[in-house]
């Protein structure tokens, strides 16, 4: 992912994940992904109680927590005590100056990175996926299965590109941190913005930051996006939409209503027309699941041109063909009238 070469003495049997969400990438390739995971950081970032419980059940034992997602929260001592064969980290947890890799390297522990976008790799969401999955394929001894998944995902990205191809991109307010008492954290140009582009959309004009940007509701009123997409999950329920695997689809839909009634939102045309939808955060931050985000948003934005795109079929095929720990609905929700009329 960072164009480094790392040599391992043998196929790793003891892996520490410094972003627990990487367990989903492992689950795409390995029928027993958690047997190798001896420690992880920030399991709550998975943002689904049901999915987290399934991962723990697959492990059949307690998995030690070595810290959170913030760089300063990781305990190198706790990692060393687990005697890992390899540590898989991200630029976010690593820290600006590579302190953690240096500390672990002093103990002879190899470190791999599972992200590219946050490391300045300059890859789009679709382009970065092969590097990620091939890394995991080599690490787990599952190269052929990684290629099967990449062919599956590549076909679906290509189908979306074909259906949105010549259509003008539609403006989207993608809210990266949707809470009932705050507004308005807009997706920036990279990562979430890349995903919107692949789906035939584009970020707000004022959202010029790479990752996300705090805007005033007046900016939404001025720009009048075609669609408002909120994000939700299982963490901090009651403060944000409960959209996550294992939760209630009815509650997921109802959880969008308080967002639409925040001060000033009634002056945003998309909200007034109830063009309001929500997605589970995992579809953005867990890269192998990005295709579900892209398919779903393409259908919301271009319902006629992309009528042949079926994200629910893709989700079912991901579960049946690849994921040893299924990712179940609800993964998205819409208010009445939002999205394509055939839903």
mmCIF file of C-alpha atoms in Angstrom:
data_model
loop_
_atom_site.group_PDB
_atom_site.id
_atom_site.type_symbol
_atom_site.label_atom_id
_atom_site.label_comp_id
_atom_site.label_asym_id
_atom_site.label_seq_id
_atom_site.Cartn_x
_atom_site.Cartn_y
_atom_site.Cartn_z
ATOM 1 C CA UNK A 1 0.000 0.000 0.000
ATOM 2 C CA UNK A 2 2.966 2.331 0.646
ATOM 3 C CA UNK A 3 5.195 0.683 -1.983
ATOM 4 C CA UNK A 4 7.359 -0.907 0.729
ATOM 5 C CA UNK A 5 8.695 -4.459 0.722
ATOM 6 C CA UNK A 6 8.171 -6.452 3.907
ATOM 7 C CA UNK A 7 9.581 -9.948 4.341
ATOM 8 C CA UNK A 8 7.920 -12.386 6.731
ATOM 9 C CA UNK A 9 9.577 -15.518 8.074
ATOM 10 C CA UNK A 10 6.433 -17.619 7.526
ATOM 11 C CA UNK A 11 2.701 -17.351 6.856
ATOM 12 C CA UNK A 12 1.476 -15.323 9.843
ATOM 13 C CA UNK A 13 -0.587 -17.128 12.432
ATOM 14 C CA UNK A 14 -0.684 -14.262 14.942
ATOM 15 C CA UNK A 15 -1.974 -10.942 13.533
ATOM 16 C CA UNK A 16 -2.712 -7.716 15.391
ATOM 17 C CA UNK A 17 -5.124 -5.322 13.638
ATOM 18 C CA UNK A 18 -4.739 -1.666 14.593
ATOM 19 C CA UNK A 19 -8.012 -0.978 12.785
ATOM 20 C CA UNK A 20 -10.487 -3.723 13.718
ATOM 21 C CA UNK A 21 -12.456 -3.035 10.537
ATOM 22 C CA UNK A 22 -9.720 -4.857 8.616
ATOM 23 C CA UNK A 23 -11.314 -8.043 9.914
ATOM 24 C CA UNK A 24 -13.947 -7.579 7.187
ATOM 25 C CA UNK A 25 -11.268 -7.687 4.486
ATOM 26 C CA UNK A 26 -9.948 -10.869 6.069
ATOM 27 C CA UNK A 27 -13.454 -12.348 6.160
ATOM 28 C CA UNK A 28 -13.740 -11.950 2.381
ATOM 29 C CA UNK A 29 -10.818 -14.326 1.860
ATOM 30 C CA UNK A 30 -10.542 -16.619 4.866
ATOM 31 C CA UNK A 31 -13.307 -18.970 6.098
ATOM 32 C CA UNK A 32 -11.912 -18.631 9.638
ATOM 33 C CA UNK A 33 -10.502 -15.096 9.664
ATOM 34 C CA UNK A 34 -10.551 -14.528 13.407
ATOM 35 C CA UNK A 35 -8.415 -17.548 14.301
ATOM 36 C CA UNK A 36 -5.333 -15.496 13.368
ATOM 37 C CA UNK A 37 -6.349 -12.263 15.099
ATOM 38 C CA UNK A 38 -4.677 -12.133 18.526
ATOM 39 C CA UNK A 39 -5.360 -8.444 19.219
ATOM 40 C CA UNK A 40 -7.062 -5.417 17.725
ATOM 41 C CA UNK A 41 -7.699 -1.717 18.246
ATOM 42 C CA UNK A 42 -10.983 0.212 18.303
ATOM 43 C CA UNK A 43 -13.424 -2.660 17.697
ATOM 44 C CA UNK A 44 -16.256 -0.171 18.329
ATOM 45 C CA UNK A 45 -15.291 1.502 15.023
ATOM 46 C CA UNK A 46 -16.963 -1.419 13.239
ATOM 47 C CA UNK A 47 -20.143 0.489 14.184
ATOM 48 C CA UNK A 48 -22.412 -2.568 14.251
ATOM 49 C CA UNK A 49 -23.130 -4.502 17.437
ATOM 50 C CA UNK A 50 -24.314 -7.499 15.428
ATOM 51 C CA UNK A 51 -21.257 -7.598 13.191
ATOM 52 C CA UNK A 52 -18.902 -7.126 16.131
ATOM 53 C CA UNK A 53 -20.638 -9.965 18.007
ATOM 54 C CA UNK A 54 -20.313 -12.213 14.939
ATOM 55 C CA UNK A 55 -16.594 -11.490 14.692
ATOM 56 C CA UNK A 56 -16.088 -12.271 18.371
ATOM 57 C CA UNK A 57 -18.142 -15.442 18.068
ATOM 58 C CA UNK A 58 -16.034 -16.529 15.102
ATOM 59 C CA UNK A 59 -12.933 -16.043 17.250
ATOM 60 C CA UNK A 60 -14.416 -18.142 20.061
ATOM 61 C CA UNK A 61 -12.328 -16.266 22.652
ATOM 62 C CA UNK A 62 -11.673 -12.793 23.972
ATOM 63 C CA UNK A 63 -9.605 -10.619 21.647
ATOM 64 C CA UNK A 64 -7.355 -8.204 23.581
ATOM 65 C CA UNK A 65 -7.862 -4.525 22.763
ATOM 66 C CA UNK A 66 -4.555 -2.696 22.340
ATOM 67 C CA UNK A 67 -5.929 0.836 21.899
ATOM 68 C CA UNK A 68 -8.229 3.056 19.867
ATOM 69 C CA UNK A 69 -7.999 4.651 16.423
ATOM 70 C CA UNK A 70 -6.148 7.759 17.634
ATOM 71 C CA UNK A 71 -2.349 7.463 17.252
ATOM 72 C CA UNK A 72 -1.563 8.145 20.919
ATOM 73 C CA UNK A 73 -3.983 5.507 22.173
ATOM 74 C CA UNK A 74 -2.071 2.469 20.878
ATOM 75 C CA UNK A 75 0.038 0.576 23.413
ATOM 76 C CA UNK A 76 3.222 -0.786 21.854
ATOM 77 C CA UNK A 77 3.860 -2.729 25.046
ATOM 78 C CA UNK A 78 0.487 -4.479 24.771
ATOM 79 C CA UNK A 79 1.221 -5.382 21.151
ATOM 80 C CA UNK A 80 4.669 -6.792 21.935
ATOM 81 C CA UNK A 81 3.203 -8.895 24.748
ATOM 82 C CA UNK A 82 0.926 -10.618 22.215
ATOM 83 C CA UNK A 83 3.961 -11.850 20.234
ATOM 84 C CA UNK A 84 2.448 -11.144 16.804
ATOM 85 C CA UNK A 85 3.938 -12.372 13.540
ATOM 86 C CA UNK A 86 2.780 -9.146 11.901
ATOM 87 C CA UNK A 87 0.925 -5.948 12.806
ATOM 88 C CA UNK A 88 -1.456 -4.386 10.271
ATOM 89 C CA UNK A 89 -1.859 -0.661 10.816
ATOM 90 C CA UNK A 90 -3.109 2.458 9.031
ATOM 91 C CA UNK A 91 -1.607 5.873 8.540
ATOM 92 C CA UNK A 92 -4.159 7.206 11.011
ATOM 93 C CA UNK A 93 -3.055 4.973 13.874
ATOM 94 C CA UNK A 94 0.615 5.086 12.960
ATOM 95 C CA UNK A 95 1.240 8.750 13.802
ATOM 96 C CA UNK A 96 2.879 11.431 11.721
ATOM 97 C CA UNK A 97 6.493 10.328 12.205
ATOM 98 C CA UNK A 98 6.203 6.550 12.149
ATOM 99 C CA UNK A 99 6.926 6.166 15.854
ATOM 100 C CA UNK A 100 4.895 2.993 16.269
ATOM 101 C CA UNK A 101 6.550 1.130 13.384
ATOM 102 C CA UNK A 102 9.941 2.070 14.757
ATOM 103 C CA UNK A 103 9.043 0.835 18.231
ATOM 104 C CA UNK A 104 7.706 -2.482 16.936
ATOM 105 C CA UNK A 105 10.586 -2.851 14.510
ATOM 106 C CA UNK A 106 13.000 -2.700 17.434
ATOM 107 C CA UNK A 107 11.379 -5.920 18.644
ATOM 108 C CA UNK A 108 11.562 -7.536 15.211
ATOM 109 C CA UNK A 109 7.815 -7.221 14.563
ATOM 110 C CA UNK A 110 6.935 -6.498 10.894
ATOM 111 C CA UNK A 111 4.344 -3.785 10.197
ATOM 112 C CA UNK A 112 2.069 -3.580 7.155
ATOM 113 C CA UNK A 113 -0.321 -0.778 6.138
ATOM 114 C CA UNK A 114 -3.883 -1.496 5.028
ATOM 115 C CA UNK A 115 -4.735 1.980 3.730
ATOM 116 C CA UNK A 116 -3.589 3.981 0.750
ATOM 117 C CA UNK A 117 -5.910 6.987 0.534
ATOM 118 C CA UNK A 118 -5.011 8.330 3.968
ATOM 119 C CA UNK A 119 -1.329 7.740 3.269
ATOM 120 C CA UNK A 120 -1.354 10.131 0.343
ATOM 121 C CA UNK A 121 -1.310 7.298 -2.176
ATOM 122 C CA UNK A 122 -3.520 9.270 -4.525
ATOM 123 C CA UNK A 123 -5.641 6.275 -5.473
ATOM 124 C CA UNK A 124 -9.368 6.493 -6.045
ATOM 125 C CA UNK A 125 -11.707 4.173 -4.180
ATOM 126 C CA UNK A 126 -11.808 1.693 -7.056
ATOM 127 C CA UNK A 127 -8.087 1.904 -7.860
ATOM 128 C CA UNK A 128 -6.960 1.312 -4.268
ATOM 129 C CA UNK A 129 -8.987 -1.856 -3.821
ATOM 130 C CA UNK A 130 -6.687 -4.185 -5.826
ATOM 131 C CA UNK A 131 -3.634 -3.152 -3.801
ATOM 132 C CA UNK A 132 -5.503 -3.793 -0.553
ATOM 133 C CA UNK A 133 -6.964 -7.170 -1.471
ATOM 134 C CA UNK A 134 -3.769 -8.455 -3.081
ATOM 135 C CA UNK A 135 -1.890 -7.559 0.073
ATOM 136 C CA UNK A 136 -4.384 -9.540 2.163
ATOM 137 C CA UNK A 137 -4.350 -12.369 -0.387
ATOM 138 C CA UNK A 138 -0.580 -12.755 -0.064
ATOM 139 C CA UNK A 139 -0.662 -12.359 3.705
ATOM 140 C CA UNK A 140 -3.327 -15.060 4.168
ATOM 141 C CA UNK A 141 -2.205 -17.363 1.380
ATOM 142 C CA UNK A 142 -5.449 -16.658 -0.508
ATOM 143 C CA UNK A 143 -4.199 -15.017 -3.722
ATOM 144 C CA UNK A 144 -6.666 -16.806 -6.019
ATOM 145 C CA UNK A 145 -9.639 -15.899 -3.862
ATOM 146 C CA UNK A 146 -8.487 -12.270 -3.764
ATOM 147 C CA UNK A 147 -8.437 -12.211 -7.561
ATOM 148 C CA UNK A 148 -11.937 -13.727 -7.684
ATOM 149 C CA UNK A 149 -13.224 -10.967 -5.432
ATOM 150 C CA UNK A 150 -11.460 -8.264 -7.449
ATOM 151 C CA UNK A 151 -13.041 -9.574 -10.659
ATOM 152 C CA UNK A 152 -16.452 -9.531 -8.970
ATOM 153 C CA UNK A 153 -16.013 -5.960 -7.685
ATOM 154 C CA UNK A 154 -14.404 -4.773 -10.921
ATOM 155 C CA UNK A 155 -17.377 -5.930 -12.986
ATOM 156 C CA UNK A 156 -19.734 -4.003 -10.734
ATOM 157 C CA UNK A 157 -17.691 -0.812 -10.720
ATOM 158 C CA UNK A 158 -17.586 -1.040 -14.527
ATOM 159 C CA UNK A 159 -21.370 -1.490 -14.732
ATOM 160 C CA UNK A 160 -21.929 1.633 -12.641
ATOM 161 C CA UNK A 161 -19.411 3.601 -14.722
ATOM 162 C CA UNK A 162 -21.306 2.596 -17.855
ATOM 163 C CA UNK A 163 -24.716 3.655 -16.555
ATOM 164 C CA UNK A 164 -23.619 7.026 -15.133
ATOM 165 C CA UNK A 165 -21.173 7.622 -17.990
ATOM 166 C CA UNK A 166 -22.602 10.560 -19.919
ATOM 167 C CA UNK A 167 -25.037 11.831 -17.300
ATOM 168 C CA UNK A 168 -24.109 15.157 -15.661
ATOM 169 C CA UNK A 169 -22.981 14.538 -12.070
ATOM 170 C CA UNK A 170 -25.630 15.474 -9.520
ATOM 171 C CA UNK A 171 -24.756 17.446 -6.410
ATOM 172 C CA UNK A 172 -24.960 15.551 -3.117
ATOM 173 C CA UNK A 173 -24.757 16.653 0.485
ATOM 174 C CA UNK A 174 -23.096 13.581 1.981
ATOM 175 C CA UNK A 175 -22.963 14.134 5.725
ATOM 176 C CA UNK A 176 -20.005 12.222 7.128
ATOM 177 C CA UNK A 177 -21.021 12.649 10.764
ATOM 178 C CA UNK A 178 -24.787 12.858 11.108
ATOM 179 C CA UNK A 179 -26.032 13.732 14.576
ATOM 180 C CA UNK A 180 -29.359 15.123 15.687
ATOM 181 C CA UNK A 181 -27.888 18.116 17.511
ATOM 182 C CA UNK A 182 -25.331 19.289 14.941
ATOM 183 C CA UNK A 183 -24.973 20.199 11.281
ATOM 184 C CA UNK A 184 -23.265 20.172 8.771
ATOM 185 C CA UNK A 185 -20.176 17.967 8.282
ATOM 186 C CA UNK A 186 -19.878 17.622 4.503
ATOM 187 C CA UNK A 187 -17.822 15.070 2.583
ATOM 188 C CA UNK A 188 -14.699 16.550 1.032
ATOM 189 C CA UNK A 189 -12.956 15.851 -2.269
ATOM 190 C CA UNK A 190 -11.174 12.595 -1.410
ATOM 191 C CA UNK A 191 -12.363 9.217 -0.096
ATOM 192 C CA UNK A 192 -16.102 10.014 0.286
ATOM 193 C CA UNK A 193 -15.860 12.508 -2.561
ATOM 194 C CA UNK A 194 -14.209 9.864 -4.756
ATOM 195 C CA UNK A 195 -17.066 7.486 -4.019
ATOM 196 C CA UNK A 196 -19.639 10.111 -4.978
ATOM 197 C CA UNK A 197 -17.827 10.681 -8.269
ATOM 198 C CA UNK A 198 -17.882 6.969 -9.067
ATOM 199 C CA UNK A 199 -21.641 6.964 -8.394
ATOM 200 C CA UNK A 200 -22.330 9.852 -10.749
ATOM 201 C CA UNK A 201 -22.450 12.536 -8.073
ATOM 202 C CA UNK A 202 -20.253 15.274 -6.694
ATOM 203 C CA UNK A 203 -19.607 16.959 -3.378
ATOM 204 C CA UNK A 204 -20.855 20.414 -2.439
ATOM 205 C CA UNK A 205 -18.970 23.296 -4.068
ATOM 206 C CA UNK A 206 -17.961 24.727 -0.689
ATOM 207 C CA UNK A 207 -16.548 21.415 0.591
ATOM 208 C CA UNK A 208 -12.983 21.910 -0.659
ATOM 209 C CA UNK A 209 -11.124 20.050 2.137
ATOM 210 C CA UNK A 210 -9.718 16.593 1.338
ATOM 211 C CA UNK A 211 -11.674 14.548 3.908
ATOM 212 C CA UNK A 212 -14.596 16.568 5.357
ATOM 213 C CA UNK A 213 -15.539 20.142 6.169
ATOM 214 C CA UNK A 214 -17.870 21.851 8.628
ATOM 215 C CA UNK A 215 -20.350 24.078 6.820
ATOM 216 C CA UNK A 216 -23.255 26.247 7.931
ATOM 217 C CA UNK A 217 -26.776 25.185 7.023
ATOM 218 C CA UNK A 218 -26.993 28.418 5.019
ATOM 219 C CA UNK A 219 -24.476 26.878 2.609
ATOM 220 C CA UNK A 220 -26.799 23.956 1.998
ATOM 221 C CA UNK A 221 -29.614 26.386 1.346
ATOM 222 C CA UNK A 222 -27.434 28.320 -1.105
ATOM 223 C CA UNK A 223 -26.204 25.243 -2.981
ATOM 224 C CA UNK A 224 -29.465 23.244 -3.003
ATOM 225 C CA UNK A 225 -28.085 19.702 -3.494
ATOM 226 C CA UNK A 226 -30.142 17.153 -5.395
ATOM 227 C CA UNK A 227 -29.909 14.594 -2.595
ATOM 228 C CA UNK A 228 -29.018 14.546 1.092
ATOM 229 C CA UNK A 229 -27.302 11.354 2.272
ATOM 230 C CA UNK A 230 -26.777 10.957 6.007
ATOM 231 C CA UNK A 231 -24.553 8.415 7.732
ATOM 232 C CA UNK A 232 -25.556 6.221 10.646
ATOM 233 C CA UNK A 233 -24.487 3.291 12.750
ATOM 234 C CA UNK A 234 -24.953 1.410 16.001
ATOM 235 C CA UNK A 235 -22.524 3.440 18.119
ATOM 236 C CA UNK A 236 -24.033 6.261 20.221
ATOM 237 C CA UNK A 237 -27.596 5.258 19.430
ATOM 238 C CA UNK A 238 -30.120 7.980 20.140
ATOM 239 C CA UNK A 239 -27.783 10.669 18.817
ATOM 240 C CA UNK A 240 -27.627 9.537 15.170
ATOM 241 C CA UNK A 241 -29.587 7.360 12.729
ATOM 242 C CA UNK A 242 -29.506 3.653 13.726
ATOM 243 C CA UNK A 243 -28.437 2.289 10.336
ATOM 244 C CA UNK A 244 -26.202 -0.764 10.737
ATOM 245 C CA UNK A 245 -26.195 -4.518 10.140
ATOM 246 C CA UNK A 246 -28.521 -6.254 12.564
ATOM 247 C CA UNK A 247 -30.655 -3.229 13.462
ATOM 248 C CA UNK A 248 -34.293 -2.643 12.506
ATOM 249 C CA UNK A 249 -34.995 -1.388 8.981
ATOM 250 C CA UNK A 250 -38.034 0.476 10.308
ATOM 251 C CA UNK A 251 -35.934 2.235 12.965
ATOM 252 C CA UNK A 252 -33.284 3.044 10.364
ATOM 253 C CA UNK A 253 -35.843 4.863 8.245
ATOM 254 C CA UNK A 254 -37.407 6.612 11.250
ATOM 255 C CA UNK A 255 -33.952 7.731 12.373
ATOM 256 C CA UNK A 256 -33.649 10.005 9.343
ATOM 257 C CA UNK A 257 -36.627 12.163 10.345
ATOM 258 C CA UNK A 258 -34.893 14.103 13.178
ATOM 259 C CA UNK A 259 -32.082 15.033 10.790
ATOM 260 C CA UNK A 260 -34.548 16.444 8.290
ATOM 261 C CA UNK A 261 -36.199 18.626 10.956
ATOM 262 C CA UNK A 262 -33.056 20.345 12.248
ATOM 263 C CA UNK A 263 -33.149 24.153 12.053
ATOM 264 C CA UNK A 264 -32.919 25.426 8.497
ATOM 265 C CA UNK A 265 -33.178 22.045 6.801
ATOM 266 C CA UNK A 266 -36.743 22.780 5.699
ATOM 267 C CA UNK A 267 -35.262 25.390 3.343
ATOM 268 C CA UNK A 268 -33.157 22.796 1.516
ATOM 269 C CA UNK A 269 -35.123 21.667 -1.523
ATOM 270 C CA UNK A 270 -34.016 18.031 -1.341
ATOM 271 C CA UNK A 271 -35.155 17.804 2.271
ATOM 272 C CA UNK A 272 -38.454 19.513 1.522
ATOM 273 C CA UNK A 273 -39.020 16.975 -1.289
ATOM 274 C CA UNK A 274 -37.978 14.199 1.144
ATOM 275 C CA UNK A 275 -35.009 13.292 -1.027
ATOM 276 C CA UNK A 276 -33.239 12.162 2.143
ATOM 277 C CA UNK A 277 -31.389 8.870 2.476
ATOM 278 C CA UNK A 278 -28.936 7.317 4.871
ATOM 279 C CA UNK A 279 -26.171 4.724 4.708
ATOM 280 C CA UNK A 280 -24.182 2.703 7.239
ATOM 281 C CA UNK A 281 -20.743 4.225 7.835
ATOM 282 C CA UNK A 282 -19.085 0.902 7.006
ATOM 283 C CA UNK A 283 -19.955 1.288 3.332
ATOM 284 C CA UNK A 284 -17.622 4.294 3.207
ATOM 285 C CA UNK A 285 -14.785 3.359 5.566
ATOM 286 C CA UNK A 286 -14.477 -0.390 4.818
ATOM 287 C CA UNK A 287 -13.007 -0.307 1.334
ATOM 288 C CA UNK A 288 -14.162 -3.736 0.050
ATOM 289 C CA UNK A 289 -17.743 -2.649 0.813
ATOM 290 C CA UNK A 290 -17.427 0.589 -1.187
ATOM 291 C CA UNK A 291 -19.076 -1.056 -4.195
ATOM 292 C CA UNK A 292 -22.337 -1.250 -2.229
ATOM 293 C CA UNK A 293 -22.170 2.501 -1.548
ATOM 294 C CA UNK A 294 -21.416 3.260 -5.201
ATOM 295 C CA UNK A 295 -24.233 1.058 -6.508
ATOM 296 C CA UNK A 296 -26.779 2.358 -4.016
ATOM 297 C CA UNK A 297 -25.968 6.039 -4.603
ATOM 298 C CA UNK A 298 -25.910 5.566 -8.380
ATOM 299 C CA UNK A 299 -29.448 4.187 -8.178
ATOM 300 C CA UNK A 300 -30.579 7.097 -6.007
ATOM 301 C CA UNK A 301 -29.039 9.692 -8.311
ATOM 302 C CA UNK A 302 -29.692 8.103 -11.721
ATOM 303 C CA UNK A 303 -32.668 5.751 -11.252
ATOM 304 C CA UNK A 304 -33.513 5.426 -14.942
ATOM 305 C CA UNK A 305 -30.017 5.079 -16.395
ATOM 306 C CA UNK A 306 -28.940 2.706 -13.605
ATOM 307 C CA UNK A 307 -32.083 0.634 -13.367
ATOM 308 C CA UNK A 308 -30.091 -2.549 -14.025
ATOM 309 C CA UNK A 309 -27.852 -1.902 -10.989
ATOM 310 C CA UNK A 310 -29.113 -3.866 -7.976
ATOM 311 C CA UNK A 311 -27.142 -3.256 -4.764
ATOM 312 C CA UNK A 312 -29.247 -5.712 -2.768
ATOM 313 C CA UNK A 313 -28.320 -8.503 -5.183
ATOM 314 C CA UNK A 314 -24.667 -7.485 -4.867
ATOM 315 C CA UNK A 315 -24.943 -7.567 -1.068
ATOM 316 C CA UNK A 316 -26.436 -11.060 -1.144
ATOM 317 C CA UNK A 317 -23.740 -12.288 -3.521
ATOM 318 C CA UNK A 318 -20.996 -10.821 -1.346
ATOM 319 C CA UNK A 319 -22.387 -12.812 1.555
ATOM 320 C CA UNK A 320 -22.932 -16.061 -0.317
ATOM 321 C CA UNK A 321 -19.714 -16.117 -2.363
ATOM 322 C CA UNK A 322 -17.143 -14.334 -0.231
ATOM 323 C CA UNK A 323 -17.904 -13.165 3.286
ATOM 324 C CA UNK A 324 -17.424 -15.805 5.969
ATOM 325 C CA UNK A 325 -19.046 -13.307 8.363
ATOM 326 C CA UNK A 326 -22.110 -11.956 6.506
ATOM 327 C CA UNK A 327 -22.903 -8.251 6.402
ATOM 328 C CA UNK A 328 -26.675 -8.084 6.788
ATOM 329 C CA UNK A 329 -29.277 -5.379 6.235
ATOM 330 C CA UNK A 330 -30.092 -2.627 6.941
ATOM 331 C CA UNK A 331 -27.189 -0.959 5.154
ATOM 332 C CA UNK A 332 -29.243 1.985 3.902
ATOM 333 C CA UNK A 333 -32.614 3.679 4.349
ATOM 334 C CA UNK A 334 -34.682 6.435 2.738
ATOM 335 C CA UNK A 335 -37.535 8.691 3.740
ATOM 336 C CA UNK A 336 -40.741 8.352 1.738
ATOM 337 C CA UNK A 337 -40.185 9.659 -1.771
ATOM 338 C CA UNK A 338 -36.375 9.588 -1.576
ATOM 339 C CA UNK A 339 -34.443 7.715 -4.214
ATOM 340 C CA UNK A 340 -35.841 5.813 -7.191
ATOM 341 C CA UNK A 341 -39.581 5.413 -7.389
ATOM 342 C CA UNK A 342 -39.431 1.620 -7.727
ATOM 343 C CA UNK A 343 -38.104 1.056 -4.173
#
